[in-house]
């Protein structure tokens, strides 16, 4: 799962430009240093450090959720949250498991929307055993407006679809760019992604 915030910043550069200058963004590294994924190593060979947000075991997942919650409360308020791949999985897991409880005890402004890119499904911790929330898990676990960006050629495509099914259906928008585990940089695809994200933001601002 190795990547870093600089890579994500580059990957989303054209999308952010298409969304306009009115938005501000923050990019946060994971805490576990690891090897890069093969595609990241090829595309970003000059990066010296790569990170993962968590390992697949309960203590690591819960620690990552703690870190995310601390970042949000310390540096917020934030209107939205987004992530790619494992980062999207972490954000979705937080929104499903931690965020509803945090709202009861925190004065920070609520997160109004989420953008999931090439996402993995959110993680369920049953009796301390982490597993992915796939089709055997019922219910809409993320209930704010969401945008789902994925490609039909991505090995994680079905997992991205699974995450979308765990989000509130009337507030979940999707854009299939037809590619792999990536954010395409063509004008046509960037415009399509930006329109999907912009509609999600509009839904959030309307308080849907």
PDB file of C-alpha atoms in Angstrom:
ATOM      1  CA  UNK A   1       0.000   0.000   0.000  1.00  0.00           C
ATOM      2  CA  UNK A   2       3.052   2.265  -0.151  1.00  0.00           C
ATOM      3  CA  UNK A   3       2.501   5.821  -1.365  1.00  0.00           C
ATOM      4  CA  UNK A   4       2.711   9.280   0.186  1.00  0.00           C
ATOM      5  CA  UNK A   5       1.013  12.650   0.348  1.00  0.00           C
ATOM      6  CA  UNK A   6       3.182  14.141  -2.411  1.00  0.00           C
ATOM      7  CA  UNK A   7       2.079  11.399  -4.790  1.00  0.00           C
ATOM      8  CA  UNK A   8      -1.588  11.981  -3.950  1.00  0.00           C
ATOM      9  CA  UNK A   9      -1.128  15.710  -4.415  1.00  0.00           C
ATOM     10  CA  UNK A  10       0.283  15.105  -7.900  1.00  0.00           C
ATOM     11  CA  UNK A  11      -2.390  12.543  -8.763  1.00  0.00           C
ATOM     12  CA  UNK A  12      -5.169  14.996  -7.935  1.00  0.00           C
ATOM     13  CA  UNK A  13      -3.544  18.107  -9.437  1.00  0.00           C
ATOM     14  CA  UNK A  14      -5.694  18.315 -12.573  1.00  0.00           C
ATOM     15  CA  UNK A  15      -8.853  17.370 -10.706  1.00  0.00           C
ATOM     16  CA  UNK A  16      -8.262  20.122  -8.165  1.00  0.00           C
ATOM     17  CA  UNK A  17      -7.627  22.638 -10.927  1.00  0.00           C
ATOM     18  CA  UNK A  18     -10.889  21.638 -12.604  1.00  0.00           C
ATOM     19  CA  UNK A  19     -12.792  22.098  -9.335  1.00  0.00           C
ATOM     20  CA  UNK A  20     -11.622  25.705  -9.074  1.00  0.00           C
ATOM     21  CA  UNK A  21      -9.635  27.838  -6.626  1.00  0.00           C
ATOM     22  CA  UNK A  22     -12.350  28.125  -3.980  1.00  0.00           C
ATOM     23  CA  UNK A  23     -11.353  24.875  -2.259  1.00  0.00           C
ATOM     24  CA  UNK A  24      -8.444  24.218   0.103  1.00  0.00           C
ATOM     25  CA  UNK A  25      -6.828  20.820   0.579  1.00  0.00           C
ATOM     26  CA  UNK A  26      -4.571  19.054   3.040  1.00  0.00           C
ATOM     27  CA  UNK A  27      -2.544  15.925   2.296  1.00  0.00           C
ATOM     28  CA  UNK A  28      -1.544  13.656   5.151  1.00  0.00           C
ATOM     29  CA  UNK A  29       0.976  10.806   5.160  1.00  0.00           C
ATOM     30  CA  UNK A  30       0.430   7.497   6.869  1.00  0.00           C
ATOM     31  CA  UNK A  31       2.670   6.582   9.784  1.00  0.00           C
ATOM     32  CA  UNK A  32       3.958   3.167   8.691  1.00  0.00           C
ATOM     33  CA  UNK A  33       6.957   3.329   6.386  1.00  0.00           C
ATOM     34  CA  UNK A  34       6.867   0.635   3.706  1.00  0.00           C
ATOM     35  CA  UNK A  35       7.855  -0.226   0.157  1.00  0.00           C
ATOM     36  CA  UNK A  36       5.976   1.473  -2.679  1.00  0.00           C
ATOM     37  CA  UNK A  37       3.482  -0.365  -4.808  1.00  0.00           C
ATOM     38  CA  UNK A  38       4.991  -1.329  -8.186  1.00  0.00           C
ATOM     39  CA  UNK A  39       3.044   1.316 -10.115  1.00  0.00           C
ATOM     40  CA  UNK A  40       3.998   4.049  -7.645  1.00  0.00           C
ATOM     41  CA  UNK A  41       7.662   3.002  -7.733  1.00  0.00           C
ATOM     42  CA  UNK A  42       7.653   3.232 -11.533  1.00  0.00           C
ATOM     43  CA  UNK A  43       5.774   6.532 -11.774  1.00  0.00           C
ATOM     44  CA  UNK A  44       7.440   8.312  -8.837  1.00  0.00           C
ATOM     45  CA  UNK A  45      10.999   6.943  -8.620  1.00  0.00           C
ATOM     46  CA  UNK A  46      12.438  10.068  -6.957  1.00  0.00           C
ATOM     47  CA  UNK A  47      10.342   9.742  -3.792  1.00  0.00           C
ATOM     48  CA  UNK A  48      12.480   8.405  -0.964  1.00  0.00           C
ATOM     49  CA  UNK A  49       9.823   7.409   1.565  1.00  0.00           C
ATOM     50  CA  UNK A  50       6.475   5.725   1.183  1.00  0.00           C
ATOM     51  CA  UNK A  51       3.866   5.034   3.816  1.00  0.00           C
ATOM     52  CA  UNK A  52       0.855   2.947   4.701  1.00  0.00           C
ATOM     53  CA  UNK A  53      -1.915   4.082   7.043  1.00  0.00           C
ATOM     54  CA  UNK A  54      -2.335   0.718   8.747  1.00  0.00           C
ATOM     55  CA  UNK A  55      -1.588  -2.974   8.620  1.00  0.00           C
ATOM     56  CA  UNK A  56      -4.352  -5.556   8.473  1.00  0.00           C
ATOM     57  CA  UNK A  57      -4.756  -6.229  12.168  1.00  0.00           C
ATOM     58  CA  UNK A  58      -7.075  -4.633  14.753  1.00  0.00           C
ATOM     59  CA  UNK A  59      -4.575  -2.631  16.786  1.00  0.00           C
ATOM     60  CA  UNK A  60      -3.093  -1.041  13.679  1.00  0.00           C
ATOM     61  CA  UNK A  61      -6.500  -0.185  12.212  1.00  0.00           C
ATOM     62  CA  UNK A  62      -7.718   1.319  15.475  1.00  0.00           C
ATOM     63  CA  UNK A  63      -4.488   3.310  15.821  1.00  0.00           C
ATOM     64  CA  UNK A  64      -4.989   4.729  12.316  1.00  0.00           C
ATOM     65  CA  UNK A  65      -8.562   5.700  13.202  1.00  0.00           C
ATOM     66  CA  UNK A  66      -7.265   7.391  16.357  1.00  0.00           C
ATOM     67  CA  UNK A  67      -4.652   9.285  14.331  1.00  0.00           C
ATOM     68  CA  UNK A  68      -7.251  10.431  11.806  1.00  0.00           C
ATOM     69  CA  UNK A  69      -9.666  11.556  14.499  1.00  0.00           C
ATOM     70  CA  UNK A  70      -6.917  13.498  16.265  1.00  0.00           C
ATOM     71  CA  UNK A  71      -5.900  15.186  13.004  1.00  0.00           C
ATOM     72  CA  UNK A  72      -9.480  16.201  12.240  1.00  0.00           C
ATOM     73  CA  UNK A  73     -10.150  17.608  15.691  1.00  0.00           C
ATOM     74  CA  UNK A  74      -6.774  19.374  15.952  1.00  0.00           C
ATOM     75  CA  UNK A  75      -6.634  20.867  12.458  1.00  0.00           C
ATOM     76  CA  UNK A  76     -10.314  21.187  11.536  1.00  0.00           C
ATOM     77  CA  UNK A  77     -12.998  22.011  10.879  1.00  0.00           C
ATOM     78  CA  UNK A  78     -13.098  20.249   7.516  1.00  0.00           C
ATOM     79  CA  UNK A  79     -16.050  20.264   5.141  1.00  0.00           C
ATOM     80  CA  UNK A  80     -15.025  17.050   3.405  1.00  0.00           C
ATOM     81  CA  UNK A  81     -12.656  14.123   3.453  1.00  0.00           C
ATOM     82  CA  UNK A  82     -11.087  12.256   0.555  1.00  0.00           C
ATOM     83  CA  UNK A  83      -8.619   9.505  -0.092  1.00  0.00           C
ATOM     84  CA  UNK A  84      -7.291   7.098  -2.666  1.00  0.00           C
ATOM     85  CA  UNK A  85      -7.002   3.321  -2.287  1.00  0.00           C
ATOM     86  CA  UNK A  86      -6.142   2.519   1.352  1.00  0.00           C
ATOM     87  CA  UNK A  87      -6.653   6.172   2.286  1.00  0.00           C
ATOM     88  CA  UNK A  88     -10.220   5.968   0.989  1.00  0.00           C
ATOM     89  CA  UNK A  89     -10.722   2.770   2.961  1.00  0.00           C
ATOM     90  CA  UNK A  90      -9.548   4.497   6.140  1.00  0.00           C
ATOM     91  CA  UNK A  91     -11.792   7.507   5.539  1.00  0.00           C
ATOM     92  CA  UNK A  92     -14.823   5.294   4.884  1.00  0.00           C
ATOM     93  CA  UNK A  93     -14.158   3.183   7.959  1.00  0.00           C
ATOM     94  CA  UNK A  94     -13.880   6.318  10.069  1.00  0.00           C
ATOM     95  CA  UNK A  95     -17.124   7.744   8.710  1.00  0.00           C
ATOM     96  CA  UNK A  96     -18.961   4.485   9.365  1.00  0.00           C
ATOM     97  CA  UNK A  97     -17.534   3.591  12.780  1.00  0.00           C
ATOM     98  CA  UNK A  98     -16.049   6.576  14.565  1.00  0.00           C
ATOM     99  CA  UNK A  99     -17.609   9.707  13.124  1.00  0.00           C
ATOM    100  CA  UNK A 100     -21.203   9.251  14.356  1.00  0.00           C
ATOM    101  CA  UNK A 101     -19.940   8.852  17.927  1.00  0.00           C
ATOM    102  CA  UNK A 102     -17.489  11.749  17.551  1.00  0.00           C
ATOM    103  CA  UNK A 103     -20.337  14.077  16.639  1.00  0.00           C
ATOM    104  CA  UNK A 104     -21.952  13.422  20.012  1.00  0.00           C
ATOM    105  CA  UNK A 105     -18.898  14.584  21.949  1.00  0.00           C
ATOM    106  CA  UNK A 106     -17.118  17.094  19.715  1.00  0.00           C
ATOM    107  CA  UNK A 107     -17.731  20.713  18.810  1.00  0.00           C
ATOM    108  CA  UNK A 108     -15.881  20.581  15.478  1.00  0.00           C
ATOM    109  CA  UNK A 109     -17.870  21.187  12.332  1.00  0.00           C
ATOM    110  CA  UNK A 110     -19.326  18.099  10.732  1.00  0.00           C
ATOM    111  CA  UNK A 111     -17.808  16.563   7.620  1.00  0.00           C
ATOM    112  CA  UNK A 112     -20.388  17.117   4.907  1.00  0.00           C
ATOM    113  CA  UNK A 113     -19.102  14.897   2.081  1.00  0.00           C
ATOM    114  CA  UNK A 114     -16.500  12.314   1.111  1.00  0.00           C
ATOM    115  CA  UNK A 115     -14.602  11.573  -2.104  1.00  0.00           C
ATOM    116  CA  UNK A 116     -13.429   7.977  -2.538  1.00  0.00           C
ATOM    117  CA  UNK A 117     -10.930   7.254  -5.336  1.00  0.00           C
ATOM    118  CA  UNK A 118      -9.949   3.704  -6.376  1.00  0.00           C
ATOM    119  CA  UNK A 119     -11.302   2.732  -2.994  1.00  0.00           C
ATOM    120  CA  UNK A 120     -11.155  -0.432  -0.962  1.00  0.00           C
ATOM    121  CA  UNK A 121     -14.259  -1.347   1.073  1.00  0.00           C
ATOM    122  CA  UNK A 122     -14.487  -0.045   4.592  1.00  0.00           C
ATOM    123  CA  UNK A 123     -13.258  -2.353   7.332  1.00  0.00           C
ATOM    124  CA  UNK A 124     -15.463  -4.031   9.928  1.00  0.00           C
ATOM    125  CA  UNK A 125     -13.981  -5.149  13.239  1.00  0.00           C
ATOM    126  CA  UNK A 126     -15.979  -8.122  14.526  1.00  0.00           C
ATOM    127  CA  UNK A 127     -14.642  -9.590  17.765  1.00  0.00           C
ATOM    128  CA  UNK A 128     -11.291  -8.005  17.015  1.00  0.00           C
ATOM    129  CA  UNK A 129     -11.042  -9.614  13.592  1.00  0.00           C
ATOM    130  CA  UNK A 130     -10.751  -7.144  10.712  1.00  0.00           C
ATOM    131  CA  UNK A 131     -12.690  -8.007   7.581  1.00  0.00           C
ATOM    132  CA  UNK A 132     -13.892  -6.077   4.577  1.00  0.00           C
ATOM    133  CA  UNK A 133     -17.471  -4.890   4.380  1.00  0.00           C
ATOM    134  CA  UNK A 134     -18.545  -6.642   1.201  1.00  0.00           C
ATOM    135  CA  UNK A 135     -21.903  -7.952   0.075  1.00  0.00           C
ATOM    136  CA  UNK A 136     -22.497  -9.981   3.247  1.00  0.00           C
ATOM    137  CA  UNK A 137     -22.641  -6.769   5.294  1.00  0.00           C
ATOM    138  CA  UNK A 138     -26.049  -5.129   5.049  1.00  0.00           C
ATOM    139  CA  UNK A 139     -26.963  -1.484   5.390  1.00  0.00           C
ATOM    140  CA  UNK A 140     -25.850   1.983   4.376  1.00  0.00           C
ATOM    141  CA  UNK A 141     -22.950   2.646   6.726  1.00  0.00           C
ATOM    142  CA  UNK A 142     -21.819   6.018   5.306  1.00  0.00           C
ATOM    143  CA  UNK A 143     -24.738   8.440   5.242  1.00  0.00           C
ATOM    144  CA  UNK A 144     -23.315  11.706   3.894  1.00  0.00           C
ATOM    145  CA  UNK A 145     -22.975  12.643   0.189  1.00  0.00           C
ATOM    146  CA  UNK A 146     -20.193  10.632  -1.453  1.00  0.00           C
ATOM    147  CA  UNK A 147     -18.408  10.636  -4.811  1.00  0.00           C
ATOM    148  CA  UNK A 148     -16.880   7.389  -6.046  1.00  0.00           C
ATOM    149  CA  UNK A 149     -14.212   7.531  -8.746  1.00  0.00           C
ATOM    150  CA  UNK A 150     -12.963   4.245 -10.146  1.00  0.00           C
ATOM    151  CA  UNK A 151     -12.002   2.456 -13.346  1.00  0.00           C
ATOM    152  CA  UNK A 152     -13.360  -0.774 -14.778  1.00  0.00           C
ATOM    153  CA  UNK A 153      -9.823  -2.077 -15.396  1.00  0.00           C
ATOM    154  CA  UNK A 154      -8.742  -1.612 -11.777  1.00  0.00           C
ATOM    155  CA  UNK A 155      -8.102  -4.928  -9.958  1.00  0.00           C
ATOM    156  CA  UNK A 156      -9.906  -3.267  -7.028  1.00  0.00           C
ATOM    157  CA  UNK A 157     -12.923  -2.326  -9.171  1.00  0.00           C
ATOM    158  CA  UNK A 158     -15.364  -4.686  -7.444  1.00  0.00           C
ATOM    159  CA  UNK A 159     -14.164  -3.453  -4.061  1.00  0.00           C
ATOM    160  CA  UNK A 160     -14.863   0.133  -5.083  1.00  0.00           C
ATOM    161  CA  UNK A 161     -18.360  -0.917  -6.143  1.00  0.00           C
ATOM    162  CA  UNK A 162     -18.776  -2.661  -2.798  1.00  0.00           C
ATOM    163  CA  UNK A 163     -17.896   0.512  -0.901  1.00  0.00           C
ATOM    164  CA  UNK A 164     -20.426   2.494  -2.926  1.00  0.00           C
ATOM    165  CA  UNK A 165     -23.112  -0.007  -1.920  1.00  0.00           C
ATOM    166  CA  UNK A 166     -22.341   0.699   1.735  1.00  0.00           C
ATOM    167  CA  UNK A 167     -23.037   4.426   1.254  1.00  0.00           C
ATOM    168  CA  UNK A 168     -26.425   6.123   1.268  1.00  0.00           C
ATOM    169  CA  UNK A 169     -27.699   5.318  -2.207  1.00  0.00           C
ATOM    170  CA  UNK A 170     -29.553   8.549  -2.928  1.00  0.00           C
ATOM    171  CA  UNK A 171     -26.425  10.556  -2.054  1.00  0.00           C
ATOM    172  CA  UNK A 172     -23.783   8.366  -3.752  1.00  0.00           C
ATOM    173  CA  UNK A 173     -22.533   9.499  -7.173  1.00  0.00           C
ATOM    174  CA  UNK A 174     -20.017   7.605  -9.291  1.00  0.00           C
ATOM    175  CA  UNK A 175     -17.729   8.181 -12.257  1.00  0.00           C
ATOM    176  CA  UNK A 176     -16.120   5.230 -14.037  1.00  0.00           C
ATOM    177  CA  UNK A 177     -13.123   6.521 -15.991  1.00  0.00           C
ATOM    178  CA  UNK A 178     -12.573   3.150 -17.622  1.00  0.00           C
ATOM    179  CA  UNK A 179      -8.929   2.859 -16.585  1.00  0.00           C
ATOM    180  CA  UNK A 180      -6.974   1.108 -13.882  1.00  0.00           C
ATOM    181  CA  UNK A 181      -5.888   1.941 -10.346  1.00  0.00           C
ATOM    182  CA  UNK A 182      -5.195   5.556 -11.210  1.00  0.00           C
ATOM    183  CA  UNK A 183      -6.548   9.029 -11.809  1.00  0.00           C
ATOM    184  CA  UNK A 184      -6.487   9.646 -15.576  1.00  0.00           C
ATOM    185  CA  UNK A 185      -5.109  12.972 -16.746  1.00  0.00           C
ATOM    186  CA  UNK A 186      -7.011  13.499 -19.998  1.00  0.00           C
ATOM    187  CA  UNK A 187      -9.228  16.572 -20.231  1.00  0.00           C
ATOM    188  CA  UNK A 188     -12.348  14.495 -20.891  1.00  0.00           C
ATOM    189  CA  UNK A 189     -11.869  12.197 -17.901  1.00  0.00           C
ATOM    190  CA  UNK A 190     -10.808  15.025 -15.606  1.00  0.00           C
ATOM    191  CA  UNK A 191     -13.926  16.989 -16.528  1.00  0.00           C
ATOM    192  CA  UNK A 192     -16.131  13.981 -15.796  1.00  0.00           C
ATOM    193  CA  UNK A 193     -14.521  13.403 -12.416  1.00  0.00           C
ATOM    194  CA  UNK A 194     -14.734  17.078 -11.506  1.00  0.00           C
ATOM    195  CA  UNK A 195     -18.425  17.241 -12.412  1.00  0.00           C
ATOM    196  CA  UNK A 196     -19.136  14.255 -10.169  1.00  0.00           C
ATOM    197  CA  UNK A 197     -17.225  15.741  -7.249  1.00  0.00           C
ATOM    198  CA  UNK A 198     -18.841  19.159  -7.756  1.00  0.00           C
ATOM    199  CA  UNK A 199     -22.320  17.609  -7.657  1.00  0.00           C
ATOM    200  CA  UNK A 200     -21.403  15.848  -4.421  1.00  0.00           C
ATOM    201  CA  UNK A 201     -20.223  19.118  -2.905  1.00  0.00           C
ATOM    202  CA  UNK A 202     -23.461  20.778  -4.016  1.00  0.00           C
ATOM    203  CA  UNK A 203     -25.446  18.018  -2.302  1.00  0.00           C
ATOM    204  CA  UNK A 204     -23.469  18.598   0.878  1.00  0.00           C
ATOM    205  CA  UNK A 205     -24.000  22.360   0.795  1.00  0.00           C
ATOM    206  CA  UNK A 206     -27.731  21.840   0.355  1.00  0.00           C
ATOM    207  CA  UNK A 207     -27.730  19.791   3.528  1.00  0.00           C
ATOM    208  CA  UNK A 208     -29.136  16.752   1.793  1.00  0.00           C
TER     209      UNK A 208
END
